[in-house]
CSV table of C-alpha atoms and ligand atoms in Angstrom, one decimal:
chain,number,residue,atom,x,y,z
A,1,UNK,CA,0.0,0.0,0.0
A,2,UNK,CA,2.8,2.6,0.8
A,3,UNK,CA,4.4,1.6,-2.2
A,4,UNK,CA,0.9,2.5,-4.2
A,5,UNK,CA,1.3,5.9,-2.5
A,6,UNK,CA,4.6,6.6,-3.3
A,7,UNK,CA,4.8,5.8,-6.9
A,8,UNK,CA,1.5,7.5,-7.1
A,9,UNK,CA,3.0,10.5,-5.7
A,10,UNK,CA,6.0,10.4,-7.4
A,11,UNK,CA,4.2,10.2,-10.9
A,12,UNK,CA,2.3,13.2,-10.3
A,13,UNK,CA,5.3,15.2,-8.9
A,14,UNK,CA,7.4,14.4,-12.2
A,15,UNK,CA,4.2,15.9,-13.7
A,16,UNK,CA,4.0,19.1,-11.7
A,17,UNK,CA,6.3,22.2,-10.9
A,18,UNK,CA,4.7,23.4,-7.8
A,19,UNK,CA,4.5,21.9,-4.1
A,20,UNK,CA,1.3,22.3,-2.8
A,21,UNK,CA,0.7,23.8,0.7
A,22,UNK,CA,-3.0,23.1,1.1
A,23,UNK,CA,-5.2,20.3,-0.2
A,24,UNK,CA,-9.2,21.4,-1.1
A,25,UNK,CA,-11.8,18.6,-1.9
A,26,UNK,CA,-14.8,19.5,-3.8
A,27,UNK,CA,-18.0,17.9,-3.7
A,28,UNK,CA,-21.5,17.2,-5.5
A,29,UNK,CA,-21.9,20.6,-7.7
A,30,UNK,CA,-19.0,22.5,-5.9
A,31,UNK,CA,-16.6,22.8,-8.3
A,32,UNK,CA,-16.9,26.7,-9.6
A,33,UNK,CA,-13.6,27.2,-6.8
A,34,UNK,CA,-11.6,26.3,-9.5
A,35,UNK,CA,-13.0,29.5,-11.2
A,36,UNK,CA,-10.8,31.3,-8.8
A,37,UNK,CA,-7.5,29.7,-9.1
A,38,UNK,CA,-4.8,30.1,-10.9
A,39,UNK,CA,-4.5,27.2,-12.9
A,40,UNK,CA,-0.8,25.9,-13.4
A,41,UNK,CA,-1.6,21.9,-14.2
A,42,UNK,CA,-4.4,20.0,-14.7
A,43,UNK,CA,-4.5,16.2,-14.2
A,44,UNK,CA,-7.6,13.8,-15.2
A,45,UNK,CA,-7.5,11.2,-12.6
A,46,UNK,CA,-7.9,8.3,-15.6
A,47,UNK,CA,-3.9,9.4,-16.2
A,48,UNK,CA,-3.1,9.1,-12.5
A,49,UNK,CA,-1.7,5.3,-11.5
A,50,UNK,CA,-3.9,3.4,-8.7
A,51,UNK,CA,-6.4,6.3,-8.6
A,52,UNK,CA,-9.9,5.2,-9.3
A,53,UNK,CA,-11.8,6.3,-12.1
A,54,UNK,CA,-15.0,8.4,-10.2
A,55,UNK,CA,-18.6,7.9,-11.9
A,56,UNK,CA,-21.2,10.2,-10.9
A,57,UNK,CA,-22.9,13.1,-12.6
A,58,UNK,CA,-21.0,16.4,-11.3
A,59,UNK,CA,-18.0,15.0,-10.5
A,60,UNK,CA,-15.7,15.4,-13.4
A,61,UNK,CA,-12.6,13.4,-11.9
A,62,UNK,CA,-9.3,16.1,-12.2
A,63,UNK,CA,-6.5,17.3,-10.0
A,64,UNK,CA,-5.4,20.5,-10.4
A,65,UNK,CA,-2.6,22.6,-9.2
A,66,UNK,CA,-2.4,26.5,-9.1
A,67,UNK,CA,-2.5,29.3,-6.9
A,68,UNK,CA,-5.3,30.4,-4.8
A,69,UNK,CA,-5.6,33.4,-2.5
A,70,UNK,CA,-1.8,33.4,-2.3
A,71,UNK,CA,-1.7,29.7,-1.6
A,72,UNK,CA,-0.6,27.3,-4.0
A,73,UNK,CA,-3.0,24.3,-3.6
A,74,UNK,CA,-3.8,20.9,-5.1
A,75,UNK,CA,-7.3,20.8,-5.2
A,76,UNK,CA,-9.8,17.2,-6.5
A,77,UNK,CA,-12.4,18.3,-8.3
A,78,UNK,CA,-14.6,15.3,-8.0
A,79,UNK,CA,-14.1,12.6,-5.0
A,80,UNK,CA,-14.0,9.1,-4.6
A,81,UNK,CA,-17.3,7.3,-2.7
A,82,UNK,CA,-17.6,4.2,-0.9
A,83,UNK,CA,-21.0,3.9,-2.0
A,84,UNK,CA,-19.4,4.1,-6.3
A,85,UNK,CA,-18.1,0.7,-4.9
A,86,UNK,CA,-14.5,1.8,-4.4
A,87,UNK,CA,-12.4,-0.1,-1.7
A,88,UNK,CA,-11.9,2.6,1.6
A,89,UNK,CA,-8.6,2.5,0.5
A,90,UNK,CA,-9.5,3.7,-2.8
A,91,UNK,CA,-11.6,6.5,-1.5
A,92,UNK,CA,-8.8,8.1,0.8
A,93,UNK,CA,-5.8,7.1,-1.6
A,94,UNK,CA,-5.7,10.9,-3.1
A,95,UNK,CA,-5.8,12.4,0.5
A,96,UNK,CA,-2.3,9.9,1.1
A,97,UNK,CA,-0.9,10.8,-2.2
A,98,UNK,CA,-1.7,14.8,-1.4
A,99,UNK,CA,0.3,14.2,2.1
A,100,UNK,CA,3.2,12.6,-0.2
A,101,UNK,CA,3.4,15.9,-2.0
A,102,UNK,CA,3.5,18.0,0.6
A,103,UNK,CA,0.3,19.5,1.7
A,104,UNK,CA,-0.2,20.7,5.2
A,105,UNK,CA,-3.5,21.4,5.8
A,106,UNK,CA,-6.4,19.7,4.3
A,107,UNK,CA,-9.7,21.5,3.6
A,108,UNK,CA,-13.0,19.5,2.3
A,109,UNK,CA,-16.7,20.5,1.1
A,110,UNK,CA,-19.7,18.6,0.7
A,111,UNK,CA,-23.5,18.5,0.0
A,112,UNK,CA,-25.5,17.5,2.9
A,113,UNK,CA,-28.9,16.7,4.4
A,114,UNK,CA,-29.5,19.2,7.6
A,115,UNK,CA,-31.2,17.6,10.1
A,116,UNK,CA,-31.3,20.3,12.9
A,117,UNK,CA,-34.6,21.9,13.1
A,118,UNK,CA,-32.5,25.7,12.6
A,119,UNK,CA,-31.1,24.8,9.6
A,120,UNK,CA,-32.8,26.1,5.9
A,121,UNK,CA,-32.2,24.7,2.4
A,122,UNK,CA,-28.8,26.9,1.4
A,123,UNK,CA,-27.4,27.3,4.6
A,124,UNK,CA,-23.8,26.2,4.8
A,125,UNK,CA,-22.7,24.9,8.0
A,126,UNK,CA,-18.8,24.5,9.3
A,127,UNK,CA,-18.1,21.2,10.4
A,128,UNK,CA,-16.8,21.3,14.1
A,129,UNK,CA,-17.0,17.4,14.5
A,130,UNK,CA,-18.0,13.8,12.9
A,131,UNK,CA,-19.8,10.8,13.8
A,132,UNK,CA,-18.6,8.2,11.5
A,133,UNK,CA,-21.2,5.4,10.4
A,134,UNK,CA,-18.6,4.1,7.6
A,135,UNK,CA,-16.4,1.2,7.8
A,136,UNK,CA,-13.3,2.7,9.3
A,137,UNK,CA,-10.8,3.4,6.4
A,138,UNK,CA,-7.9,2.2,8.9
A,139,UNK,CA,-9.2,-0.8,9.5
A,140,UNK,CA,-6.1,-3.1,8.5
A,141,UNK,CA,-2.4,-3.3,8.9
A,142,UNK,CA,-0.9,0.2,10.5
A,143,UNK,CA,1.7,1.5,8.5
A,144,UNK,CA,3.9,4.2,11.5
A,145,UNK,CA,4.7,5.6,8.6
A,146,UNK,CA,1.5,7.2,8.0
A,147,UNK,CA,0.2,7.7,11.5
A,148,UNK,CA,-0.3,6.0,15.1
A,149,UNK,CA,-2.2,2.3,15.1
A,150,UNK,CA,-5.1,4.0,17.5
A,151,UNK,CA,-5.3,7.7,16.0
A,152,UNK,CA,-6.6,10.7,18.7
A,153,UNK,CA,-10.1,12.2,17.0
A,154,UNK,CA,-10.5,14.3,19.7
A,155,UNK,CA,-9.8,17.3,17.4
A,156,UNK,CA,-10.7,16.1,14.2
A,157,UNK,CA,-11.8,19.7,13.0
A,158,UNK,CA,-9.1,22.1,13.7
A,159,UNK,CA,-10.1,24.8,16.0
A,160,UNK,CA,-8.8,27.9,14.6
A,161,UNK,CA,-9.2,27.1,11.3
A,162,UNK,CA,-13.1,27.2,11.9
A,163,UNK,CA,-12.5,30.4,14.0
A,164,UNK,CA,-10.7,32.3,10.8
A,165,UNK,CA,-13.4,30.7,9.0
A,166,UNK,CA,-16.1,32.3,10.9
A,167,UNK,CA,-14.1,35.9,10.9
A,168,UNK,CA,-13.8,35.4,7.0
A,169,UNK,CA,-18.0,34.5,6.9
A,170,UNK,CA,-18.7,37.7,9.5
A,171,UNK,CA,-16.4,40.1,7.2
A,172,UNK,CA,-18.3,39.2,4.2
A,173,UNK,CA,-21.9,39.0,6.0
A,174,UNK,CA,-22.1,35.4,5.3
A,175,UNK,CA,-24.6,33.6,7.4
A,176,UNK,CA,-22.9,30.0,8.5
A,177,UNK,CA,-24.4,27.4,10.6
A,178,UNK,CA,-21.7,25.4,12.4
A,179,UNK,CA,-22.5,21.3,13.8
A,180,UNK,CA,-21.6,17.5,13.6
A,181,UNK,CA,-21.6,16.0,10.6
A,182,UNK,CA,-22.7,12.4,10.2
A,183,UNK,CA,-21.3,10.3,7.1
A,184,UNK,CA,-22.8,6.9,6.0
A,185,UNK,CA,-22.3,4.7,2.8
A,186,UNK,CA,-25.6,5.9,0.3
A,187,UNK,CA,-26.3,5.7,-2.1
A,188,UNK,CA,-30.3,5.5,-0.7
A,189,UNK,CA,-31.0,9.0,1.0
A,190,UNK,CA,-32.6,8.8,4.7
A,191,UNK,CA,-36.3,7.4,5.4
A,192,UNK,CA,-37.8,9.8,7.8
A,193,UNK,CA,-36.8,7.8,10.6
A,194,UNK,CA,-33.1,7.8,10.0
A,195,UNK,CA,-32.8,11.2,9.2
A,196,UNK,CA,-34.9,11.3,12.9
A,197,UNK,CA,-32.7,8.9,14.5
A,198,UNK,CA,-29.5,10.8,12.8
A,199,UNK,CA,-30.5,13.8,14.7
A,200,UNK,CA,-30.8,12.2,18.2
A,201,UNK,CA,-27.7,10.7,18.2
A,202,UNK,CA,-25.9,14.1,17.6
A,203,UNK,CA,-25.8,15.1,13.9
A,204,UNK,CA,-26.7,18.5,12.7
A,205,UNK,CA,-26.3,17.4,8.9
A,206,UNK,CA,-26.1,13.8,7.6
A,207,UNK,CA,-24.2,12.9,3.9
A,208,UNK,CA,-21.6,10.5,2.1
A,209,UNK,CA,-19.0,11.5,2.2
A,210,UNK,CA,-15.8,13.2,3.7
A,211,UNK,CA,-15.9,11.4,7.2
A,212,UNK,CA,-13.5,8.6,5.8
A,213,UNK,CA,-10.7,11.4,3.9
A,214,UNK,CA,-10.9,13.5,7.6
A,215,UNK,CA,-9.9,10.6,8.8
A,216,UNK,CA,-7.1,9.3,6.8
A,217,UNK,CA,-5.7,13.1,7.1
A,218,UNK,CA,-6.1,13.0,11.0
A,219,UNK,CA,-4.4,9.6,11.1
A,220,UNK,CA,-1.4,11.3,9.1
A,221,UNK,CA,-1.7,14.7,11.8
A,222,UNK,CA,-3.1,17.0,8.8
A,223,UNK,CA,-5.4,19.6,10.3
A,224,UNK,CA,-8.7,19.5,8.8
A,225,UNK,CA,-11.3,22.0,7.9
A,226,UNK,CA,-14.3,20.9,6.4
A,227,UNK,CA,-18.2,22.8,4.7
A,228,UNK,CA,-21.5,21.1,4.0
A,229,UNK,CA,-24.0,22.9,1.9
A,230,UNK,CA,-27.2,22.0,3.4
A,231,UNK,CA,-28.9,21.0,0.2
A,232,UNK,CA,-32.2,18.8,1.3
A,233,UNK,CA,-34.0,18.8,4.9
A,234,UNK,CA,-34.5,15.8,6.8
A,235,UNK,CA,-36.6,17.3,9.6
A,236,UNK,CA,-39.8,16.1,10.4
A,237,UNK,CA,-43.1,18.2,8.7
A,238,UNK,CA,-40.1,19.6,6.0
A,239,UNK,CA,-39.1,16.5,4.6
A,240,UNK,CA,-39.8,16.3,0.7
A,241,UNK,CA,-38.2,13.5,-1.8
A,242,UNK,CA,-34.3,14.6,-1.9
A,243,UNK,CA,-32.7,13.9,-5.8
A,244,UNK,CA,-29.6,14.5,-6.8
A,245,UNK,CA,-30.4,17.3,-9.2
A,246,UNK,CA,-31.3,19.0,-6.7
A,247,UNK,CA,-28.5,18.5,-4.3
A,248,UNK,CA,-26.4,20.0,-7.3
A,249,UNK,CA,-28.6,22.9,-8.2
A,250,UNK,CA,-28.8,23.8,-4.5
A,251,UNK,CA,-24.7,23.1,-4.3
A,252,UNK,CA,-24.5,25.4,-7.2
A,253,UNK,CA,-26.2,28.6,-5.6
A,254,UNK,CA,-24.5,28.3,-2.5
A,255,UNK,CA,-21.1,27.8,-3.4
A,256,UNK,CA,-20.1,31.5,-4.4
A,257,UNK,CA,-20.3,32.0,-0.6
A,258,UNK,CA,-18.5,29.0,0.3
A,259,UNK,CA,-15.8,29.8,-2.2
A,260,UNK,CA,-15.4,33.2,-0.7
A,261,UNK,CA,-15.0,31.6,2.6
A,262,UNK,CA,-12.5,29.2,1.5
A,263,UNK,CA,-10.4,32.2,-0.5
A,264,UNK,CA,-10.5,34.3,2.4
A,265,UNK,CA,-9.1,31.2,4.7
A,266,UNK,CA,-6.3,30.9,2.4
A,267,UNK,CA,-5.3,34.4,2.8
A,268,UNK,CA,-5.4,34.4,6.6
A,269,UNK,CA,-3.1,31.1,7.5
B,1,LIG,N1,-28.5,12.5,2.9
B,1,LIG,C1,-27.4,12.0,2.6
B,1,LIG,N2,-26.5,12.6,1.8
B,1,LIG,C2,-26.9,13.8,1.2
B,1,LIG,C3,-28.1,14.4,1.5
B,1,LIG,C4,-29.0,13.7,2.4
B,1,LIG,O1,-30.1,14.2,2.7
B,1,LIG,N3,-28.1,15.5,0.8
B,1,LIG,C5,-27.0,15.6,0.1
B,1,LIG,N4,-26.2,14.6,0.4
């Protein structure tokens, strides 16, 4: 496995003349960040060796490299899912192979379900912690290489990153909710009843994906910051069918301001 990651990494850094500082994944129907960077290299993830091959609608499958509110970043535009069919280890590979090349800060975005009664369709709420429903994407042999056998997840969000986050949304009157994110496997969105039981175990917002890359990135001590858009509501008497066009078109309006966060984050660490 540590060999995958290497050549991997080594592949793409023959391919590249930056070193990337920070590492940004995008998800459903966020992709209009890459409108703001200053693209050096582009990489379709078909010419990358061991990386999957991602299949769903709005994910377009590239890694680029450029410059971004003074940064210079590597950022996925389109992310791997456990519930495409991919092995765990397929799904956090690119968050390995972006440690390989350097990154020191990891920053991730998602579409989400928000199951706490405050939240509206639009909103975008910080992650400030996870409950993980996935398999665990260490489960197998530790390599001390990468990290500790029993990783600390007491800070899987890092703390001042979401308080410059909140000073970036506040300059820019940008309204953000901030709550525990729960991710699970999909591809079937919530009955009533889980999206009821979701939110009395703890979660704020439910979706599937990014638990299992915070992970991987905790496990190798990269400080995390992470953004669901709240897309769909799974709260009791506002519940209506959730489809993935939707989830996109509601990513899609929301992301200017998530962008702006994100650039404005950049500039402050
Ligand atoms: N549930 C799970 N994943 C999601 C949702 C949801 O309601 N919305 C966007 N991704």
């Amino acid at each position: 496995m540590l060999e995958q990651i290497k050549n991997t990494a080594a592949y793409i850094q023959n391919n590249i003349s930056i070193k990337p500082e920070i590492g940004i994944i995008l998800g459903s129907g966020l992709g209009g960040l890459v409108k703001e960077i200053n693209i050096k290299h582009t990489i379709p993830y078909e010419e990358i060796p061991n990386f999957a091959v991602s299949t769903v609608e709005g994910h377009s499958g590239k890694l680029i490299f450029g410059e971004l509110g003074g940064k210079n970043v590597v950022v996925m535009q389109g992310r791997f899912h456990y519930y495409e069919g991919h092995s765990m280890h397929q799904v956090t590979l690119p968050v390995r192979v972006m440690k390989f090349l350097g990154i020191q800060k990891l920053f991730v975005s998602n579409a989400a379900g928000g199951v706490n009664a405050g939240f509206e369709i639009g909103d975008l709420m910080i992650i400030n912690d996870h409950i993980n429903l996935f398999p665990n994407p260490l489960i197998g042999k530790n390599y001390p290489e990468l990290g500790p056998r029993f990783p600390d997840m007491s800070d899987a969000y890092d703390k001042d990153l979401i308080a410059k986050a909140k000073q970036v949304a506040s300059l820019n009157n940008i309204k953000v909710q901030e709550g525990v994110y729960l991710g699970l496997t999909g591809p079937t969105f919530e009955t009533p009843a889980e999206y009821k039981y979701v939110n009395s175990i703890g979660a704020d917002a439910v979706g599937m994906s990014t638990v299992p890359e915070v992970i991987v990135a905790r496990h190798m001590g990269i400080p995390c910051f992470a953004m669901s858009i709240i897309t769909d509501l799974g709260i009791f008497g506002k519940i209506v069918p959730a489809t993935h066009e939707e989830v996109q078109q509601v990513a899609a309006m929301a992301e200017k301001k998530m962008t702006l966060i994100m650039k404005g984050l950049m500039k402050l660490i």
